Amino acid sequence: MLAGLAFISPWFIGFLVFTAGPMIASLGLAFTEYDVLNPPKFVGLQNFQRLLTDPRLGLSLGNSIFYTVLHVPLVMMVALGLALLLNRVGKAAGFFRTAFYLPSITPAVAVGALWLWILNPRIGLINRSLALLGIVGPGWTTDPNWIKPGIVLMSLWSVGSTVILYLAALRNVPPELYEAARIDGANGWQQFRHITAPMISGTIFFTLVVNTIASLQIFTEVYTMYFGNMNSGAAASAGLFYNIYLFRQAFEFLRMGYASAMAWLLFVIIMILTVIQLRTSNRWVYYEGA
Amino acid sequence: MAASTPEALADIRRQQAQRLRQAAIRRLLARIIFIALLIGCTIMFMAPFVWLISASLKVRAEVFNNELIPDPIAWENYVNVWQAAPVLSWLKNSVVVGFLAAATVTVSCAAIAFGFSYFRFPGRDTLFGLVLATMMLPGAVTMVPVFLVWNGLGLVNTQVPLWAGNLFGSAFYIFMIRQFYLSLPRELFEAARVDGANYLQIWRHIALPLTRTALIVVFIFEFKASWTDLIKPLIYLYNTALFTLPRGLKAILDQFGQGGEMQWEIVLAASVIVTIPMILIFFLGQRYFMEGIATSGLKG
């Protein structure tokens, strides 16, 4: 028994020093004004009142939610489509799998730099391809209405790991089920609706939760693309995502207290969303064992 | 009846043959659409890479033309990146930090997972529930106080905070390795106990070798996570000489993008330099990448 505790002790120490302790500290800091250089000053609920009245906070939260609402369903649909394609390829699947997966291991900074160029309204790959079709493309990086759709487009390029996940789930569906359905005369859509979808619903649910949590916290790509332009211009409003604003408050303006209050607001939002997703999931997620 | 006449029989056969032909045409059409879709998607996913490499080898005036093969080939873009920034020491930093981060997390998670799977002690399942709960915590909540911890230890502006936290394990990997340990037959361990092995020996000589694949998966995924991370270097590193490659690329972007026009040929060449090592690592560990995602649902 003592040996067991010894084995888990690194985790327990880390949990105290890097998780539980910081959580309590962060909650405490949320009630203070703290710039690292001077000792924290207790200010009561001031930071939380500021959360309610700060227009930039509302803006950044709105941007992150807008992005999440657009990004999560799109990523899941595109990934499922690609996985269904790959599942029918057979022997050459390895090659195509690699092609779809490579973008998702490309470092996020490089993805940001590359897409800043691909999305460039004048010279970028996308608008010049559109021009070949006679379409005048939008200002992906300059028009406030198109900056977030541009970032969503970029995020779709990195859909690869979700594709692999769906592919693994598809491969686990017992082929006998499809055979039986075909004998009963089910067409392709009916097979998808009544066999594939329920059998992979566990994986679909997992990606829904994970993608929602991750996309509310998007940081690196957007930071790479727009951080130099955060003080003025279109990116200052449309490219200000929640974690970027939080990062600025903490490490640029040294408002550690306000940043901590922001972090807790995000935590509460993520908790609520995850609980809602968990609660509604038992209506549509099918577990084989259950 | 009419159906029994030879003419009627021939008619039915003709109709049958026609139906078969139509089905064959439909199958062929479906096949063509399928292949076209597949190839179209592949081109869309690969095009940015091809354009990246192509444009990174063009002279500035040509960066935006439509040629796929640059003419002339501007190797000097890479030389310019090399001269403008200490790329080689950034590469070295990334390798060192990535190796330390991956090695520490693999060893510590393997030990912790062994503690959570082999032993039975009161409160074990509650504690393991806590491990899982920490996976839900957004990084932002602990970011500021953790920074203050490292700041208090005087380790800000060193590379230590980029990997040393991994000495204490990481929830996702603990969970993953534990699943592997739980699948091992308990008799193996008991037999070693009877032979007089202590717990450390059982872990080291039985559990670790049998879960080699899982450990490699953890190592590769953490190496990749460290290699691509920007946030930690951004928070903890101020000296250019200490930068990792992603932090360096961000610095290059700032340097060659400020005050008007971006010098794309430099930025894109630097992006290639940051991307290529990761792609090499992928091809070396391809099997483990795929296994890792499939078995754990880990985000790549």
mmCIF file of N, CA and C in Angstrom, chain B residues 172-262:
data_model
loop_
_atom_site.group_PDB
_atom_site.id
_atom_site.type_symbol
_atom_site.label_atom_id
_atom_site.label_comp_id
_atom_site.label_asym_id
_atom_site.label_seq_id
_atom_site.Cartn_x
_atom_site.Cartn_y
_atom_site.Cartn_z
ATOM 1 N N PHE B 172 -3.551 12.856 -19.114
ATOM 2 C CA PHE B 172 -3.968 12.071 -20.264
ATOM 3 C C PHE B 172 -3.101 10.822 -20.441
ATOM 4 N N TYR B 173 -1.781 11.008 -20.313
ATOM 5 C CA TYR B 173 -0.876 9.880 -20.510
ATOM 6 C C TYR B 173 -0.997 8.877 -19.367
ATOM 7 N N ILE B 174 -1.199 9.378 -18.138
ATOM 8 C CA ILE B 174 -1.381 8.463 -16.998
ATOM 9 C C ILE B 174 -2.573 7.550 -17.277
ATOM 10 N N PHE B 175 -3.655 8.170 -17.717
ATOM 11 C CA PHE B 175 -4.866 7.442 -18.049
ATOM 12 C C PHE B 175 -4.587 6.386 -19.111
ATOM 13 N N MET B 176 -3.862 6.801 -20.161
ATOM 14 C CA MET B 176 -3.604 5.918 -21.278
ATOM 15 C C MET B 176 -2.751 4.715 -20.866
ATOM 16 N N ILE B 177 -1.638 4.976 -20.160
ATOM 17 C CA ILE B 177 -0.741 3.879 -19.779
ATOM 18 C C ILE B 177 -1.448 2.949 -18.789
ATOM 19 N N ARG B 178 -2.273 3.530 -17.912
ATOM 20 C CA ARG B 178 -3.015 2.713 -16.956
ATOM 21 C C ARG B 178 -3.898 1.694 -17.687
ATOM 22 N N GLN B 179 -4.554 2.141 -18.768
ATOM 23 C CA GLN B 179 -5.377 1.213 -19.537
ATOM 24 C C GLN B 179 -4.549 0.025 -20.019
ATOM 25 N N PHE B 180 -3.303 0.289 -20.435
ATOM 26 C CA PHE B 180 -2.444 -0.792 -20.915
ATOM 27 C C PHE B 180 -2.063 -1.731 -19.770
ATOM 28 N N TYR B 181 -1.704 -1.146 -18.609
ATOM 29 C CA TYR B 181 -1.334 -1.976 -17.459
ATOM 30 C C TYR B 181 -2.493 -2.871 -17.037
ATOM 31 N N LEU B 182 -3.708 -2.307 -17.089
ATOM 32 C CA LEU B 182 -4.864 -3.078 -16.641
ATOM 33 C C LEU B 182 -5.120 -4.285 -17.539
ATOM 34 N N SER B 183 -4.612 -4.205 -18.780
ATOM 35 C CA SER B 183 -4.845 -5.321 -19.698
ATOM 36 C C SER B 183 -3.816 -6.439 -19.502
ATOM 37 N N LEU B 184 -2.766 -6.200 -18.676
ATOM 38 C CA LEU B 184 -1.762 -7.250 -18.437
ATOM 39 C C LEU B 184 -2.295 -8.234 -17.399
ATOM 40 N N PRO B 185 -2.012 -9.536 -17.579
ATOM 41 C CA PRO B 185 -2.489 -10.514 -16.588
ATOM 42 C C PRO B 185 -1.760 -10.327 -15.257
ATOM 43 N N ARG B 186 -2.515 -10.295 -14.185
ATOM 44 C CA ARG B 186 -1.975 -10.039 -12.854
ATOM 45 C C ARG B 186 -1.011 -11.129 -12.405
ATOM 46 N N GLU B 187 -1.214 -12.358 -12.935
ATOM 47 C CA GLU B 187 -0.371 -13.496 -12.519
ATOM 48 C C GLU B 187 1.108 -13.231 -12.810
ATOM 49 N N LEU B 188 1.370 -12.512 -13.903
ATOM 50 C CA LEU B 188 2.749 -12.162 -14.253
ATOM 51 C C LEU B 188 3.441 -11.477 -13.091
ATOM 52 N N PHE B 189 2.761 -10.490 -12.520
ATOM 53 C CA PHE B 189 3.332 -9.723 -11.413
ATOM 54 C C PHE B 189 3.467 -10.596 -10.170
ATOM 55 N N GLU B 190 2.400 -11.401 -9.928
ATOM 56 C CA GLU B 190 2.408 -12.232 -8.718
ATOM 57 C C GLU B 190 3.558 -13.236 -8.760
ATOM 58 N N ALA B 191 3.810 -13.801 -9.942
ATOM 59 C CA ALA B 191 4.903 -14.759 -10.090
ATOM 60 C C ALA B 191 6.229 -14.103 -9.723
ATOM 61 N N ALA B 192 6.421 -12.864 -10.181
ATOM 62 C CA ALA B 192 7.660 -12.154 -9.870
ATOM 63 C C ALA B 192 7.758 -11.871 -8.370
ATOM 64 N N ARG B 193 6.590 -11.546 -7.747
ATOM 65 C CA ARG B 193 6.555 -11.314 -6.295
ATOM 66 C C ARG B 193 7.066 -12.559 -5.562
ATOM 67 N N VAL B 194 6.535 -13.734 -5.995
ATOM 68 C CA VAL B 194 6.921 -14.998 -5.363
ATOM 69 C C VAL B 194 8.421 -15.216 -5.511
ATOM 70 N N ASP B 195 8.977 -14.833 -6.654
ATOM 71 C CA ASP B 195 10.413 -14.993 -6.874
ATOM 72 C C ASP B 195 11.232 -13.963 -6.099
ATOM 73 N N GLY B 196 10.564 -13.088 -5.355
ATOM 74 C CA GLY B 196 11.286 -12.175 -4.484
ATOM 75 C C GLY B 196 11.609 -10.814 -5.082
ATOM 76 N N ALA B 197 10.984 -10.474 -6.198
ATOM 77 C CA ALA B 197 11.241 -9.155 -6.786
ATOM 78 C C ALA B 197 10.506 -8.084 -5.977
ATOM 79 N N ASN B 198 11.128 -6.914 -5.829
ATOM 80 C CA ASN B 198 10.408 -5.827 -5.170
ATOM 81 C C ASN B 198 9.591 -5.051 -6.207
ATOM 82 N N TYR B 199 8.769 -4.113 -5.714
ATOM 83 C CA TYR B 199 7.831 -3.446 -6.620
ATOM 84 C C TYR B 199 8.532 -2.681 -7.734
ATOM 85 N N LEU B 200 9.653 -2.062 -7.365
ATOM 86 C CA LEU B 200 10.397 -1.291 -8.363
ATOM 87 C C LEU B 200 10.892 -2.212 -9.471
ATOM 88 N N GLN B 201 11.358 -3.419 -9.065
ATOM 89 C CA GLN B 201 11.845 -4.382 -10.060
ATOM 90 C C GLN B 201 10.698 -4.898 -10.935
ATOM 91 N N ILE B 202 9.537 -5.121 -10.307
ATOM 92 C CA ILE B 202 8.386 -5.593 -11.085
ATOM 93 C C ILE B 202 8.020 -4.566 -12.148
ATOM 94 N N TRP B 203 7.984 -3.301 -11.736
ATOM 95 C CA TRP B 203 7.636 -2.227 -12.664
ATOM 96 C C TRP B 203 8.672 -2.140 -13.777
ATOM 97 N N ARG B 204 9.934 -2.128 -13.356
ATOM 98 C CA ARG B 204 11.038 -1.914 -14.291
ATOM 99 C C ARG B 204 11.184 -3.096 -15.260
ATOM 100 N N HIS B 205 11.089 -4.341 -14.735
ATOM 101 C CA HIS B 205 11.437 -5.492 -15.576
ATOM 102 C C HIS B 205 10.241 -6.212 -16.180
ATOM 103 N N ILE B 206 9.031 -5.953 -15.671
ATOM 104 C CA ILE B 206 7.873 -6.627 -16.261
ATOM 105 C C ILE B 206 6.917 -5.623 -16.906
ATOM 106 N N ALA B 207 6.462 -4.642 -16.122
ATOM 107 C CA ALA B 207 5.452 -3.717 -16.644
ATOM 108 C C ALA B 207 6.006 -2.864 -17.783
ATOM 109 N N LEU B 208 7.180 -2.267 -17.591
ATOM 110 C CA LEU B 208 7.722 -1.366 -18.625
ATOM 111 C C LEU B 208 7.960 -2.064 -19.962
ATOM 112 N N PRO B 209 8.700 -3.211 -19.974
ATOM 113 C CA PRO B 209 8.950 -3.834 -21.289
ATOM 114 C C PRO B 209 7.658 -4.266 -21.995
ATOM 115 N N LEU B 210 6.661 -4.709 -21.226
ATOM 116 C CA LEU B 210 5.446 -5.222 -21.863
ATOM 117 C C LEU B 210 4.575 -4.108 -22.448
ATOM 118 N N THR B 211 4.821 -2.875 -22.017
ATOM 119 C CA THR B 211 3.990 -1.781 -22.530
ATOM 120 C C THR B 211 4.837 -0.809 -23.359
ATOM 121 N N ARG B 212 5.893 -1.365 -23.967
ATOM 122 C CA ARG B 212 6.812 -0.545 -24.747
ATOM 123 C C ARG B 212 6.088 0.332 -25.771
ATOM 124 N N THR B 213 5.140 -0.274 -26.491
ATOM 125 C CA THR B 213 4.442 0.468 -27.539
ATOM 126 C C THR B 213 3.747 1.703 -26.968
ATOM 127 N N ALA B 214 3.053 1.516 -25.853
ATOM 128 C CA ALA B 214 2.336 2.637 -25.241
ATOM 129 C C ALA B 214 3.314 3.732 -24.838
ATOM 130 N N LEU B 215 4.480 3.318 -24.321
ATOM 131 C CA LEU B 215 5.464 4.311 -23.882
ATOM 132 C C LEU B 215 6.015 5.097 -25.067
ATOM 133 N N ILE B 216 6.248 4.387 -26.183
ATOM 134 C CA ILE B 216 6.740 5.088 -27.379
ATOM 135 C C ILE B 216 5.694 6.093 -27.863
ATOM 136 N N VAL B 217 4.421 5.680 -27.829
ATOM 137 C CA VAL B 217 3.337 6.582 -28.234
ATOM 138 C C VAL B 217 3.357 7.853 -27.371
ATOM 139 N N VAL B 218 3.479 7.657 -26.056
ATOM 140 C CA VAL B 218 3.501 8.809 -25.148
ATOM 141 C C VAL B 218 4.690 9.708 -25.458
ATOM 142 N N PHE B 219 5.866 9.078 -25.643
ATOM 143 C CA PHE B 219 7.074 9.850 -25.915
ATOM 144 C C PHE B 219 6.903 10.695 -27.173
ATOM 145 N N ILE B 220 6.432 10.064 -28.253
ATOM 146 C CA ILE B 220 6.303 10.777 -29.526
ATOM 147 C C ILE B 220 5.281 11.910 -29.418
ATOM 148 N N PHE B 221 4.159 11.636 -28.758
ATOM 149 C CA PHE B 221 3.134 12.680 -28.668
ATOM 150 C C PHE B 221 3.600 13.857 -27.825
ATOM 151 N N GLU B 222 4.337 13.575 -26.748
ATOM 152 C CA GLU B 222 4.802 14.686 -25.928
ATOM 153 C C GLU B 222 5.914 15.452 -26.649
ATOM 154 N N PHE B 223 6.754 14.722 -27.373
ATOM 155 C CA PHE B 223 7.800 15.397 -28.140
ATOM 156 C C PHE B 223 7.165 16.338 -29.150
ATOM 157 N N LYS B 224 6.127 15.849 -29.820
ATOM 158 C CA LYS B 224 5.416 16.669 -30.799
ATOM 159 C C LYS B 224 4.763 17.880 -30.114
ATOM 160 N N ALA B 225 4.145 17.634 -28.960
ATOM 161 C CA ALA B 225 3.476 18.734 -28.252
ATOM 162 C C ALA B 225 4.495 19.800 -27.872
ATOM 163 N N SER B 226 5.650 19.358 -27.373
ATOM 164 C CA SER B 226 6.686 20.301 -26.980
ATOM 165 C C SER B 226 7.248 21.023 -28.207
ATOM 166 N N TRP B 227 7.455 20.281 -29.271
ATOM 167 C CA TRP B 227 8.055 20.838 -30.479
ATOM 168 C C TRP B 227 7.186 21.944 -31.082
ATOM 169 N N THR B 228 5.864 21.795 -30.979
ATOM 170 C CA THR B 228 4.980 22.752 -31.646
ATOM 171 C C THR B 228 4.474 23.839 -30.696
ATOM 172 N N ASP B 229 4.778 23.727 -29.401
ATOM 173 C CA ASP B 229 4.204 24.668 -28.432
ATOM 174 C C ASP B 229 4.783 26.071 -28.581
ATOM 175 N N LEU B 230 3.898 27.041 -28.544
ATOM 176 C CA LEU B 230 4.345 28.438 -28.565
ATOM 177 C C LEU B 230 4.119 29.123 -27.226
ATOM 178 N N ILE B 231 3.039 28.737 -26.515
ATOM 179 C CA ILE B 231 2.633 29.509 -25.338
ATOM 180 C C ILE B 231 3.724 29.526 -24.259
ATOM 181 N N LYS B 232 4.238 28.346 -23.906
ATOM 182 C CA LYS B 232 5.246 28.323 -22.837
ATOM 183 C C LYS B 232 6.491 29.124 -23.202
ATOM 184 N N PRO B 233 7.090 28.914 -24.388
ATOM 185 C CA PRO B 233 8.253 29.749 -24.731
ATOM 186 C C PRO B 233 7.921 31.239 -24.718
ATOM 187 N N LEU B 234 6.686 31.562 -25.089
ATOM 188 C CA LEU B 234 6.259 32.964 -25.132
ATOM 189 C C LEU B 234 6.246 33.556 -23.722
ATOM 190 N N ILE B 235 5.780 32.753 -22.771
ATOM 191 C CA ILE B 235 5.666 33.259 -21.403
ATOM 192 C C ILE B 235 7.015 33.246 -20.686
ATOM 193 N N TYR B 236 7.825 32.196 -20.915
ATOM 194 C CA TYR B 236 8.989 31.999 -20.059
ATOM 195 C C TYR B 236 10.315 32.465 -20.653
ATOM 196 N N LEU B 237 10.405 32.626 -21.969
ATOM 197 C CA LEU B 237 11.704 32.936 -22.562
ATOM 198 C C LEU B 237 11.763 34.369 -23.086
ATOM 199 N N TYR B 238 12.795 35.115 -22.686
ATOM 200 C CA TYR B 238 12.993 36.469 -23.207
ATOM 201 C C TYR B 238 14.229 36.568 -24.092
ATOM 202 N N ASN B 239 15.254 35.770 -23.761
ATOM 203 C CA ASN B 239 16.491 35.831 -24.541
ATOM 204 C C ASN B 239 16.341 35.104 -25.870
ATOM 205 N N THR B 240 16.671 35.789 -26.951
ATOM 206 C CA THR B 240 16.578 35.176 -28.278
ATOM 207 C C THR B 240 17.358 33.859 -28.327
ATOM 208 N N ALA B 241 18.486 33.805 -27.647
ATOM 209 C CA ALA B 241 19.340 32.616 -27.718
ATOM 210 C C ALA B 241 18.655 31.394 -27.114
ATOM 211 N N LEU B 242 17.682 31.610 -26.227
ATOM 212 C CA LEU B 242 17.027 30.486 -25.562
ATOM 213 C C LEU B 242 15.807 29.976 -26.327
ATOM 214 N N PHE B 243 15.366 30.721 -27.343
ATOM 215 C CA PHE B 243 14.124 30.393 -28.045
ATOM 216 C C PHE B 243 14.111 28.981 -28.595
ATOM 217 N N THR B 244 12.894 28.394 -28.662
ATOM 218 C CA THR B 244 12.689 27.177 -29.436
ATOM 219 C C THR B 244 12.266 27.602 -30.846
ATOM 220 N N LEU B 245 12.163 26.641 -31.752
ATOM 221 C CA LEU B 245 11.863 26.992 -33.151
ATOM 222 C C LEU B 245 10.543 27.753 -33.332
ATOM 223 N N PRO B 246 9.415 27.307 -32.737
ATOM 224 C CA PRO B 246 8.175 28.073 -32.941
ATOM 225 C C PRO B 246 8.282 29.509 -32.422
ATOM 226 N N ARG B 247 8.917 29.668 -31.256
ATOM 227 C CA ARG B 247 9.091 31.015 -30.712
ATOM 228 C C ARG B 247 9.987 31.835 -31.651
ATOM 229 N N GLY B 248 10.976 31.174 -32.216
ATOM 230 C CA GLY B 248 11.860 31.855 -33.157
ATOM 231 C C GLY B 248 11.117 32.271 -34.415
ATOM 232 N N LEU B 249 10.241 31.396 -34.906
ATOM 233 C CA LEU B 249 9.476 31.726 -36.106
ATOM 234 C C LEU B 249 8.592 32.944 -35.850
ATOM 235 N N LYS B 250 8.008 32.990 -34.651
ATOM 236 C CA LYS B 250 7.180 34.148 -34.311
ATOM 237 C C LYS B 250 8.040 35.424 -34.302
ATOM 238 N N ALA B 251 9.261 35.294 -33.797
ATOM 239 C CA ALA B 251 10.168 36.449 -33.780
ATOM 240 C C ALA B 251 10.503 36.892 -35.202
ATOM 241 N N ILE B 252 10.729 35.902 -36.088
ATOM 242 C CA ILE B 252 11.031 36.230 -37.493
ATOM 243 C C ILE B 252 9.839 36.928 -38.139
ATOM 244 N N LEU B 253 8.637 36.409 -37.853
ATOM 245 C CA LEU B 253 7.420 37.041 -38.374
ATOM 246 C C LEU B 253 7.344 38.501 -37.939
ATOM 247 N N ASP B 254 7.642 38.740 -36.657
ATOM 248 C CA ASP B 254 7.580 40.113 -36.156
ATOM 249 C C ASP B 254 8.648 40.976 -36.823
ATOM 250 N N GLN B 255 9.842 40.382 -36.984
ATOM 251 C CA GLN B 255 10.955 41.151 -37.519
ATOM 252 C C GLN B 255 10.760 41.501 -38.998
ATOM 253 N N PHE B 256 10.248 40.527 -39.785
ATOM 254 C CA PHE B 256 10.144 40.757 -41.223
ATOM 255 C C PHE B 256 8.743 41.146 -41.664
ATOM 256 N N GLY B 257 7.858 41.372 -40.691
ATOM 257 C CA GLY B 257 6.503 41.757 -41.056
ATOM 258 C C GLY B 257 6.136 43.130 -40.557
ATOM 259 N N GLN B 258 7.017 43.710 -39.758
ATOM 260 C CA GLN B 258 6.659 44.998 -39.168
ATOM 261 C C GLN B 258 6.986 46.149 -40.095
ATOM 262 N N GLY B 259 6.259 47.225 -39.908
ATOM 263 C CA GLY B 259 6.528 48.428 -40.683
ATOM 264 C C GLY B 259 6.256 48.227 -42.154
ATOM 265 N N GLY B 260 5.042 47.797 -42.493
ATOM 266 C CA GLY B 260 4.650 47.719 -43.894
ATOM 267 C C GLY B 260 4.616 46.298 -44.424
ATOM 268 N N GLU B 261 5.237 46.103 -45.593
ATOM 269 C CA GLU B 261 5.081 44.831 -46.298
ATOM 270 C C GLU B 261 5.831 43.687 -45.626
ATOM 271 N N MET B 262 5.174 42.574 -45.507
ATOM 272 C CA MET B 262 5.787 41.350 -45.025
ATOM 273 C C MET B 262 6.793 40.853 -46.063
#
